[in-house]
Amino acid sequence: MTETTEGHAAHGYTPEKANYLRRLKLIEGQTRGIARMVEEDKYCIDILTQISAIQSALKAVSLGLLEDHLDHCVAQAAARGGEEAEQKLDEAMAAIRRMTK
Amino acid sequence: MTETTEGHAAHGYTPEKANYLRRLKLIEGQTRGIARMVEEDKYCIDILTQISAIQSALKAVSLGLLEDHLDHCVAQAAARGGEEAEQKLDEAMAAIRRMTK
Amino acid sequence: MTETTEGHAAHGYTPEKANYLRRLKLIEGQTRGIARMVEEDKYCIDILTQISAIQSALKAVSLGLLEDHLDHCVAQAAARGGEEAEQKLDEAMAAIRRMTK
Amino acid sequence: MTETTEGHAAHGYTPEKANYLRRLKLIEGQTRGIARMVEEDKYCIDILTQISAIQSALKAVSLGLLEDHLDHCVAQAAARGGEEAEQKLDEAMAAIRRMTK
């Protein structure tokens, strides 16, 4: 992770930022679509199918972000070693634990 | 499931419709929040934490909808028996399989 | 569910009992295999792959048992209605919640 | 990972080997217990509860092994850098993907 003068950071996901934004917009639209289905009294099973599709899309985004993070931020911290490496690994493990819940 | 004259249906979730809509609006807002975090180059782990929160919220909505569906639509079909009962149970199982993916 | 004179019960899974027993024996063997891998200092990633395989096999058994249970025990209780139906549905939902954890 | 003269390897999990073996023995016993429950026609929901308990125990073992692996094998490869680092990270990500299925 490199801090820029603007206080912004270049993260593992930065090269894929436009791709993630596009996928998150789609997910936001799908979520709005589910609210509409409930509003219009659609059949429960069809709503559940849509929610499962969103869950898969969110999982794919999470796994992508995690991979970018491990490949860059965590790998660099591990290369430097010391306390920062340990902290980055703990943090990543905590995220993985939340993802497997 | 009872079809009304308007072609709308009263589903298991109908009495809780306002509650579900409120929760889905929150989830939509959280999804928009994640896109903003990516836009603003926020730290990957913080984005992952937010995605996990959305996934938990979506799971809770799914389980609620499934429970309403089993308690009403599936239970009524089971009471009537026959092919419809079988079809409703198959459909519910398929939804449960998608939810455990 | 029909209680027999021996106090045994015919469950939804009864017709598939031999099939489930065979699969559970395989899973037990796979679990023993993992202990052996740890004992013999096998590579962590290979152990993780084996554990994921067991988890998939257990999930398939769970989903099969749940389906048998919904198709028989829950459907019959729903047909009879009343408090028993409600209790069976609550119980099934609690199991589904545990399965989606 | 350090290969010893016997061809055995010291892995991230090596210091906790006895602990993992004990937990895996328990899981093996629980799996055998489930086969017995099916054999004795126990109530489906009770079997599902036991399977969920095993799934949690297996997940805890997986997460522990993954953490040990990231902290040792992956961190060391990342410190050395190059192709091996990349390969270890890819391998770990593939394991994480299987764990979130």
CSV table of C-alpha atoms in Angstrom, one decimal:
chain,number,residue,atom,x,y,z
A,1,MET,CA,0.0,0.0,0.0
A,2,THR,CA,1.5,3.3,-1.0
A,3,GLU,CA,0.1,6.5,0.4
A,4,THR,CA,0.0,9.3,-2.2
A,5,THR,CA,0.3,13.0,-1.5
A,6,GLU,CA,-3.5,13.3,-1.6
A,7,GLY,CA,-3.8,10.8,1.3
A,8,HIS,CA,-5.2,8.3,-1.2
A,9,ALA,CA,-3.7,4.9,-1.4
A,10,ALA,CA,-2.9,2.5,-4.2
A,11,HIS,CA,-4.3,-0.8,-3.1
A,12,GLY,CA,-4.2,-4.3,-4.5
A,13,TYR,CA,-7.5,-3.6,-6.2
A,14,THR,CA,-6.6,-0.3,-7.8
A,15,PRO,CA,-5.8,-1.7,-11.3
A,16,GLU,CA,-9.2,-3.4,-11.3
A,17,LYS,CA,-11.1,-0.5,-9.7
A,18,ALA,CA,-13.3,0.2,-12.8
A,19,ASN,CA,-14.1,-3.4,-13.0
A,20,TYR,CA,-15.2,-3.6,-9.3
A,21,LEU,CA,-17.2,-0.4,-9.6
A,22,ARG,CA,-19.1,-1.8,-12.5
A,23,ARG,CA,-19.9,-5.1,-10.7
A,24,LEU,CA,-20.9,-3.2,-7.5
A,25,LYS,CA,-23.3,-1.0,-9.6
A,26,LEU,CA,-24.9,-4.2,-11.0
A,27,ILE,CA,-25.2,-5.6,-7.5
A,28,GLU,CA,-26.8,-2.3,-6.3
A,29,GLY,CA,-29.3,-2.5,-9.2
A,30,GLN,CA,-30.1,-6.2,-8.3
A,31,THR,CA,-30.7,-5.2,-4.7
A,32,ARG,CA,-33.1,-2.5,-5.9
A,33,GLY,CA,-34.7,-5.1,-8.1
A,34,ILE,CA,-35.4,-7.3,-5.1
A,35,ALA,CA,-37.1,-4.4,-3.2
A,36,ARG,CA,-39.3,-4.0,-6.3
A,37,MET,CA,-40.2,-7.7,-6.3
A,38,VAL,CA,-41.3,-7.5,-2.7
A,39,GLU,CA,-43.2,-4.2,-3.4
A,40,GLU,CA,-45.0,-6.0,-6.3
A,41,ASP,CA,-45.8,-9.1,-4.3
A,42,LYS,CA,-43.7,-11.4,-6.4
A,43,TYR,CA,-43.4,-15.1,-5.6
A,44,CYS,CA,-41.1,-15.8,-2.6
A,45,ILE,CA,-39.1,-18.4,-4.4
A,46,ASP,CA,-38.3,-16.0,-7.2
A,47,ILE,CA,-37.1,-13.5,-4.7
A,48,LEU,CA,-34.9,-16.1,-3.0
A,49,THR,CA,-33.4,-17.0,-6.3
A,50,GLN,CA,-32.5,-13.3,-6.9
A,51,ILE,CA,-31.0,-13.0,-3.4
A,52,SER,CA,-28.8,-16.1,-4.0
A,53,ALA,CA,-27.6,-14.5,-7.3
A,54,ILE,CA,-26.6,-11.3,-5.4
A,55,GLN,CA,-24.9,-13.4,-2.7
A,56,SER,CA,-22.8,-15.2,-5.4
A,57,ALA,CA,-21.9,-11.8,-7.0
A,58,LEU,CA,-20.9,-10.4,-3.6
A,59,LYS,CA,-18.8,-13.4,-2.8
A,60,ALA,CA,-17.0,-13.2,-6.1
A,61,VAL,CA,-16.2,-9.5,-5.4
A,62,SER,CA,-15.0,-10.4,-1.9
A,63,LEU,CA,-12.8,-13.1,-3.1
A,64,GLY,CA,-11.4,-10.9,-5.8
A,65,LEU,CA,-10.6,-8.1,-3.4
A,66,LEU,CA,-9.1,-10.6,-0.9
A,67,GLU,CA,-6.9,-12.0,-3.6
A,68,ASP,CA,-5.7,-8.6,-4.7
A,69,HIS,CA,-5.0,-7.7,-1.0
A,70,LEU,CA,-3.0,-10.9,-0.3
A,71,ASP,CA,-1.0,-10.5,-3.6
A,72,HIS,CA,-0.1,-6.9,-2.8
A,73,CYS,CA,-0.5,-5.5,0.6
A,74,VAL,CA,0.0,-8.8,2.6
A,75,ALA,CA,2.8,-10.1,0.4
A,76,GLN,CA,4.7,-6.7,0.7
A,77,ALA,CA,4.2,-6.6,4.4
A,78,ALA,CA,5.4,-10.3,4.7
A,79,ALA,CA,8.5,-9.3,2.6
A,80,ARG,CA,9.3,-6.5,5.1
A,81,GLY,CA,8.5,-8.8,8.0
A,82,GLY,CA,8.2,-7.8,11.6
A,83,GLU,CA,5.1,-6.7,13.5
A,84,GLU,CA,3.4,-5.2,10.4
A,85,ALA,CA,3.6,-8.5,8.6
A,86,GLU,CA,2.0,-10.2,11.6
A,87,GLN,CA,-0.7,-7.6,11.8
A,88,LYS,CA,-1.6,-7.8,8.1
A,89,LEU,CA,-1.8,-11.6,8.3
A,90,ASP,CA,-4.1,-11.4,11.4
A,91,GLU,CA,-6.3,-8.9,9.7
A,92,ALA,CA,-6.6,-11.0,6.5
A,93,MET,CA,-7.4,-14.1,8.6
A,94,ALA,CA,-10.1,-12.2,10.4
A,95,ALA,CA,-11.6,-11.2,7.0
A,96,ILE,CA,-11.4,-14.8,5.8
A,97,ARG,CA,-13.2,-16.0,9.0
A,98,ARG,CA,-16.0,-13.5,8.4
A,99,MET,CA,-16.2,-14.7,4.7
A,100,THR,CA,-16.7,-18.3,5.8
A,101,LYS,CA,-19.5,-17.5,8.2
B,1,MET,CA,-51.0,-18.2,-1.7
B,2,THR,CA,-54.2,-16.5,-2.5
B,3,GLU,CA,-54.6,-14.6,-5.7
B,4,THR,CA,-56.6,-11.4,-5.3
B,5,THR,CA,-58.8,-9.7,-7.9
B,6,GLU,CA,-55.9,-7.4,-8.8
B,7,GLY,CA,-53.8,-10.3,-9.8
B,8,HIS,CA,-51.6,-9.7,-6.8
B,9,ALA,CA,-50.9,-12.5,-4.4
B,10,ALA,CA,-50.9,-12.6,-0.6
B,11,HIS,CA,-47.7,-14.4,0.2
B,12,GLY,CA,-46.2,-15.7,3.4
B,13,TYR,CA,-44.1,-12.5,3.6
B,14,THR,CA,-47.1,-10.1,3.0
B,15,PRO,CA,-47.7,-9.2,6.7
B,16,GLU,CA,-44.0,-8.4,7.0
B,17,LYS,CA,-43.7,-6.6,3.7
B,18,ALA,CA,-43.0,-3.1,5.1
B,19,ASN,CA,-40.3,-4.6,7.4
B,20,TYR,CA,-38.6,-6.4,4.4
B,21,LEU,CA,-38.7,-3.3,2.3
B,22,ARG,CA,-37.1,-1.3,5.0
B,23,ARG,CA,-34.3,-3.9,5.4
B,24,LEU,CA,-33.8,-4.1,1.6
B,25,LYS,CA,-33.5,-0.3,1.4
B,26,LEU,CA,-30.8,-0.4,4.0
B,27,ILE,CA,-29.0,-3.2,2.1
B,28,GLU,CA,-29.2,-1.1,-1.1
B,29,GLY,CA,-27.7,1.8,0.7
B,30,GLN,CA,-24.9,-0.4,2.1
B,31,THR,CA,-24.2,-1.6,-1.4
B,32,ARG,CA,-23.9,1.9,-2.7
B,33,GLY,CA,-21.6,2.6,0.3
B,34,ILE,CA,-19.3,-0.1,-0.9
B,35,ALA,CA,-19.1,1.3,-4.4
B,36,ARG,CA,-18.2,4.7,-2.8
B,37,MET,CA,-15.5,3.0,-0.7
B,38,VAL,CA,-13.9,1.5,-3.8
B,39,GLU,CA,-14.3,4.9,-5.6
B,40,GLU,CA,-12.5,6.6,-2.7
B,41,ASP,CA,-9.7,4.0,-2.5
B,42,LYS,CA,-10.6,2.8,0.9
B,43,TYR,CA,-8.6,0.0,2.6
B,44,CYS,CA,-9.5,-3.4,1.2
B,45,ILE,CA,-10.1,-5.0,4.6
B,46,ASP,CA,-12.6,-2.3,5.5
B,47,ILE,CA,-14.5,-3.0,2.2
B,48,LEU,CA,-14.4,-6.7,2.9
B,49,THR,CA,-15.9,-6.1,6.4
B,50,GLN,CA,-18.8,-4.1,4.8
B,51,ILE,CA,-19.4,-6.8,2.2
B,52,SER,CA,-19.6,-9.4,5.0
B,53,ALA,CA,-22.2,-7.2,6.8
B,54,ILE,CA,-24.3,-7.0,3.6
B,55,GLN,CA,-24.1,-10.8,3.1
B,56,SER,CA,-25.3,-11.3,6.7
B,57,ALA,CA,-28.2,-8.9,6.2
B,58,LEU,CA,-29.1,-10.6,2.9
B,59,LYS,CA,-28.9,-14.0,4.6
B,60,ALA,CA,-31.2,-12.9,7.3
B,61,VAL,CA,-33.7,-11.6,4.7
B,62,SER,CA,-33.5,-14.9,2.8
B,63,LEU,CA,-34.1,-17.0,5.9
B,64,GLY,CA,-37.0,-14.8,6.9
B,65,LEU,CA,-38.6,-15.1,3.5
B,66,LEU,CA,-38.0,-18.9,3.4
B,67,GLU,CA,-39.6,-19.3,6.9
B,68,ASP,CA,-42.6,-17.3,5.8
B,69,HIS,CA,-42.8,-19.4,2.7
B,70,LEU,CA,-42.6,-22.7,4.5
B,71,ASP,CA,-45.1,-21.6,7.1
B,72,HIS,CA,-47.7,-20.5,4.6
B,73,CYS,CA,-47.4,-21.5,1.0
B,74,VAL,CA,-45.6,-24.9,1.5
B,75,ALA,CA,-47.7,-25.8,4.6
B,76,GLN,CA,-50.9,-25.1,2.8
B,77,ALA,CA,-49.8,-27.1,-0.3
B,78,ALA,CA,-48.8,-30.0,2.0
B,79,ALA,CA,-52.2,-29.8,3.6
B,80,ARG,CA,-53.9,-30.1,0.2
B,81,GLY,CA,-51.4,-32.9,-0.8
B,82,GLY,CA,-50.9,-34.3,-4.3
B,83,GLU,CA,-48.7,-33.0,-7.0
B,84,GLU,CA,-48.8,-29.4,-5.9
B,85,ALA,CA,-47.4,-30.3,-2.5
B,86,GLU,CA,-44.6,-32.2,-4.1
B,87,GLN,CA,-43.8,-29.4,-6.4
B,88,LYS,CA,-43.7,-26.8,-3.6
B,89,LEU,CA,-41.4,-29.0,-1.5
B,90,ASP,CA,-39.0,-29.5,-4.5
B,91,GLU,CA,-39.0,-25.8,-5.1
B,92,ALA,CA,-38.3,-25.0,-1.5
B,93,MET,CA,-35.5,-27.6,-1.4
B,94,ALA,CA,-33.9,-26.1,-4.5
B,95,ALA,CA,-34.0,-22.7,-2.8
B,96,ILE,CA,-32.4,-24.1,0.3
B,97,ARG,CA,-29.6,-25.8,-1.8
B,98,ARG,CA,-28.8,-22.4,-3.4
B,99,MET,CA,-28.8,-20.8,0.1
B,100,THR,CA,-26.2,-23.3,1.4
B,101,LYS,CA,-23.8,-22.8,-1.5
C,1,MET,CA,-43.1,-40.6,11.3
C,2,THR,CA,-44.6,-43.8,12.4
C,3,GLU,CA,-43.6,-45.4,15.7
C,4,THR,CA,-43.3,-49.1,15.5
C,5,THR,CA,-43.8,-51.5,18.3
C,6,GLU,CA,-40.1,-51.7,18.9
C,7,GLY,CA,-40.0,-48.0,19.6
C,8,HIS,CA,-38.1,-47.5,16.4
C,9,ALA,CA,-39.4,-44.9,14.0
C,10,ALA,CA,-39.8,-45.0,10.2
C,11,HIS,CA,-38.3,-41.7,9.1
C,12,GLY,CA,-38.1,-39.8,5.8
C,13,TYR,CA,-34.6,-41.2,5.4
C,14,THR,CA,-35.5,-44.9,6.2
C,15,PRO,CA,-35.9,-46.1,2.5
C,16,GLU,CA,-32.4,-44.6,1.9
C,17,LYS,CA,-30.8,-45.8,5.1
C,18,ALA,CA,-28.3,-48.2,3.5
C,19,ASN,CA,-27.3,-45.4,1.1
C,20,TYR,CA,-26.7,-42.9,4.0
C,21,LEU,CA,-24.8,-45.5,6.0
C,22,ARG,CA,-22.5,-46.2,3.1
C,23,ARG,CA,-21.8,-42.5,2.6
C,24,LEU,CA,-21.2,-41.9,6.3
C,25,LYS,CA,-18.7,-44.8,6.4
C,26,LEU,CA,-16.8,-43.1,3.5
C,27,ILE,CA,-16.8,-39.8,5.4
C,28,GLU,CA,-15.6,-41.5,8.5
C,29,GLY,CA,-12.8,-43.0,6.5
C,30,GLN,CA,-11.9,-39.7,5.0
C,31,THR,CA,-11.8,-38.1,8.4
C,32,ARG,CA,-9.4,-40.8,9.6
C,33,GLY,CA,-7.4,-40.1,6.4
C,34,ILE,CA,-7.0,-36.5,7.5
C,35,ALA,CA,-5.7,-37.4,10.9
C,36,ARG,CA,-3.2,-39.6,9.1
C,37,MET,CA,-2.1,-36.8,6.9
C,38,VAL,CA,-1.5,-34.5,9.9
C,39,GLU,CA,0.4,-37.4,11.6
C,40,GLU,CA,2.6,-37.8,8.5
C,41,ASP,CA,3.3,-34.1,8.2
C,42,LYS,CA,1.5,-33.7,4.8
C,43,TYR,CA,1.3,-30.4,3.1
C,44,CYS,CA,-1.3,-28.1,4.7
C,45,ILE,CA,-3.0,-27.2,1.4
C,46,ASP,CA,-3.5,-30.9,0.6
C,47,ILE,CA,-5.1,-31.4,4.1
C,48,LEU,CA,-7.4,-28.4,3.4
C,49,THR,CA,-8.4,-29.9,0.1
C,50,GLN,CA,-9.4,-33.1,1.9
C,51,ILE,CA,-11.3,-31.2,4.6
C,52,SER,CA,-13.3,-29.3,1.9
C,53,ALA,CA,-14.2,-32.6,0.3
C,54,ILE,CA,-15.5,-34.0,3.6
C,55,GLN,CA,-17.5,-30.8,4.1
C,56,SER,CA,-19.1,-31.2,0.7
C,57,ALA,CA,-19.9,-34.8,1.4
C,58,LEU,CA,-21.4,-33.9,4.8
C,59,LYS,CA,-23.4,-31.1,3.2
C,60,ALA,CA,-24.8,-33.4,0.6
C,61,VAL,CA,-25.9,-35.9,3.4
C,62,SER,CA,-27.5,-33.0,5.4
C,63,LEU,CA,-29.4,-31.7,2.4
C,64,GLY,CA,-30.6,-35.2,1.5
C,65,LEU,CA,-31.7,-35.9,5.1
C,66,LEU,CA,-33.4,-32.5,5.2
C,67,GLU,CA,-35.2,-33.2,2.0
C,68,ASP,CA,-36.4,-36.6,3.2
C,69,HIS,CA,-37.6,-34.9,6.4
C,70,LEU,CA,-39.5,-32.1,4.7
C,71,ASP,CA,-41.1,-34.6,2.2
C,72,HIS,CA,-42.3,-36.9,4.9
C,73,CYS,CA,-42.3,-35.8,8.5
C,74,VAL,CA,-43.0,-32.1,7.9
C,75,ALA,CA,-45.4,-32.6,5.1
C,76,GLN,CA,-47.5,-35.1,7.1
C,77,ALA,CA,-47.5,-32.7,10.2
C,78,ALA,CA,-48.5,-29.9,7.9
C,79,ALA,CA,-51.4,-32.0,6.5
C,80,ARG,CA,-52.6,-32.7,10.1
C,81,GLY,CA,-52.2,-29.0,11.0
C,82,GLY,CA,-52.3,-27.4,14.4
C,83,GLU,CA,-49.5,-27.1,16.9
C,84,GLU,CA,-47.5,-30.1,15.8
C,85,ALA,CA,-47.3,-28.6,12.2
C,86,GLU,CA,-46.0,-25.4,13.6
C,87,GLN,CA,-43.5,-27.1,15.8
C,88,LYS,CA,-42.2,-29.3,13.0
C,89,LEU,CA,-41.7,-26.2,10.7
C,90,ASP,CA,-39.9,-24.3,13.5
C,91,GLU,CA,-37.6,-27.2,14.1
C,92,ALA,CA,-36.9,-27.6,10.3
C,93,MET,CA,-36.1,-23.8,10.1
C,94,ALA,CA,-33.8,-24.0,13.0
C,95,ALA,CA,-31.9,-26.9,11.2
C,96,ILE,CA,-31.8,-24.8,8.0
C,97,ARG,CA,-30.4,-21.9,9.9
C,98,ARG,CA,-27.6,-24.1,11.3
C,99,MET,CA,-26.9,-25.4,7.9
C,100,THR,CA,-26.4,-21.9,6.4
C,101,LYS,CA,-24.0,-20.9,9.1
D,1,MET,CA,8.5,-25.2,4.9
D,2,THR,CA,11.7,-26.9,5.8
D,3,GLU,CA,12.4,-30.4,4.4
D,4,THR,CA,14.2,-32.6,6.9
D,5,THR,CA,16.6,-35.4,6.1
D,6,GLU,CA,13.7,-37.9,6.5
D,7,GLY,CA,11.7,-36.2,3.8
D,8,HIS,CA,9.3,-34.9,6.4
D,9,ALA,CA,8.4,-31.3,6.5
D,10,ALA,CA,8.0,-28.8,9.3
D,11,HIS,CA,4.8,-27.0,8.5
D,12,GLY,CA,3.0,-24.1,9.9
D,13,TYR,CA,0.8,-26.6,11.9
D,14,THR,CA,3.7,-28.6,13.2
D,15,PRO,CA,3.8,-27.0,16.7
D,16,GLU,CA,0.1,-27.6,17.0
D,17,LYS,CA,0.1,-31.1,15.6
D,18,ALA,CA,-1.0,-32.9,18.8
D,19,ASN,CA,-3.8,-30.4,19.2
D,20,TYR,CA,-5.0,-31.0,15.6
D,21,LEU,CA,-4.8,-34.7,16.0
D,22,ARG,CA,-6.9,-34.7,19.1
D,23,ARG,CA,-9.6,-32.5,17.4
D,24,LEU,CA,-9.6,-34.8,14.3
D,25,LYS,CA,-10.0,-37.9,16.5
D,26,LEU,CA,-13.0,-36.2,18.1
D,27,ILE,CA,-14.5,-35.4,14.7
D,28,GLU,CA,-13.9,-39.0,13.5
D,29,GLY,CA,-15.8,-40.2,16.6
D,30,GLN,CA,-18.6,-37.8,16.0
D,31,THR,CA,-18.9,-39.0,12.4
D,32,ARG,CA,-19.1,-42.6,13.6
D,33,GLY,CA,-21.8,-41.4,16.0
D,34,ILE,CA,-23.8,-40.1,13.1
D,35,ALA,CA,-23.7,-43.4,11.3
D,36,ARG,CA,-24.9,-45.0,14.6
D,37,MET,CA,-27.8,-42.5,14.8
D,38,VAL,CA,-28.9,-43.4,11.3
D,39,GLU,CA,-28.5,-47.2,12.1
D,40,GLU,CA,-30.7,-46.7,15.2
D,41,ASP,CA,-33.3,-44.7,13.3
D,42,LYS,CA,-32.8,-41.6,15.3
D,43,TYR,CA,-34.8,-38.5,14.6
D,44,CYS,CA,-33.6,-36.6,11.4
D,45,ILE,CA,-33.4,-33.3,13.1
D,46,ASP,CA,-31.1,-34.6,15.8
D,47,ILE,CA,-28.9,-36.1,13.1
D,48,LEU,CA,-28.8,-32.8,11.3
D,49,THR,CA,-27.8,-31.0,14.5
D,50,GLN,CA,-24.9,-33.4,14.9
D,51,ILE,CA,-23.8,-32.9,11.3
D,52,SER,CA,-23.8,-29.2,11.8
D,53,ALA,CA,-21.6,-29.6,14.9
D,54,ILE,CA,-19.1,-31.6,12.8
D,55,GLN,CA,-19.2,-29.0,10.1
D,56,SER,CA,-18.3,-26.3,12.6
D,57,ALA,CA,-15.5,-28.4,14.1
D,58,LEU,CA,-14.1,-29.1,10.6
D,59,LYS,CA,-14.3,-25.4,9.7
D,60,ALA,CA,-12.4,-24.5,12.8
D,61,VAL,CA,-9.7,-27.0,12.0
D,62,SER,CA,-9.5,-25.7,8.4
D,63,LEU,CA,-9.3,-22.0,9.5
D,64,GLY,CA,-6.6,-23.0,12.0
D,65,LEU,CA,-4.5,-24.8,9.4
D,66,LEU,CA,-5.0,-22.0,6.9
D,67,GLU,CA,-3.8,-19.5,9.5
D,68,ASP,CA,-0.8,-21.5,10.3
D,69,HIS,CA,-0.1,-21.9,6.6
D,70,LEU,CA,-0.4,-18.2,5.9
D,71,ASP,CA,1.8,-17.3,8.9
D,72,HIS,CA,4.6,-19.6,8.0
D,73,CYS,CA,4.7,-21.1,4.5
D,74,VAL,CA,3.1,-18.2,2.6
D,75,ALA,CA,4.8,-15.5,4.6
D,76,GLN,CA,8.2,-17.1,4.1
D,77,ALA,CA,7.6,-17.5,0.4
D,78,ALA,CA,6.4,-13.9,0.1
D,79,ALA,CA,9.6,-12.8,1.9
D,80,ARG,CA,11.7,-14.7,-0.7
D,81,GLY,CA,9.5,-13.3,-3.5
D,82,GLY,CA,9.5,-14.4,-7.1
D,83,GLU,CA,7.5,-17.2,-8.7
D,84,GLU,CA,7.3,-19.3,-5.6
D,85,ALA,CA,5.6,-16.5,-3.7
D,86,GLU,CA,3.1,-16.2,-6.5
D,87,GLN,CA,2.4,-19.9,-6.5
D,88,LYS,CA,1.9,-20.1,-2.8
D,89,LEU,CA,-0.5,-17.2,-2.8
D,90,ASP,CA,-2.5,-18.7,-5.7
D,91,GLU,CA,-2.6,-22.0,-3.9
D,92,ALA,CA,-3.8,-20.4,-0.7
D,93,MET,CA,-6.5,-18.5,-2.6
D,94,ALA,CA,-7.7,-21.7,-4.3
D,95,ALA,CA,-8.0,-23.2,-0.8
D,96,ILE,CA,-9.9,-20.2,0.5
D,97,ARG,CA,-12.3,-20.4,-2.5
D,98,ARG,CA,-13.0,-24.0,-1.7
D,99,MET,CA,-13.6,-23.1,2.0
D,100,THR,CA,-16.2,-20.4,1.1
D,101,LYS,CA,-18.2,-22.8,-1.1
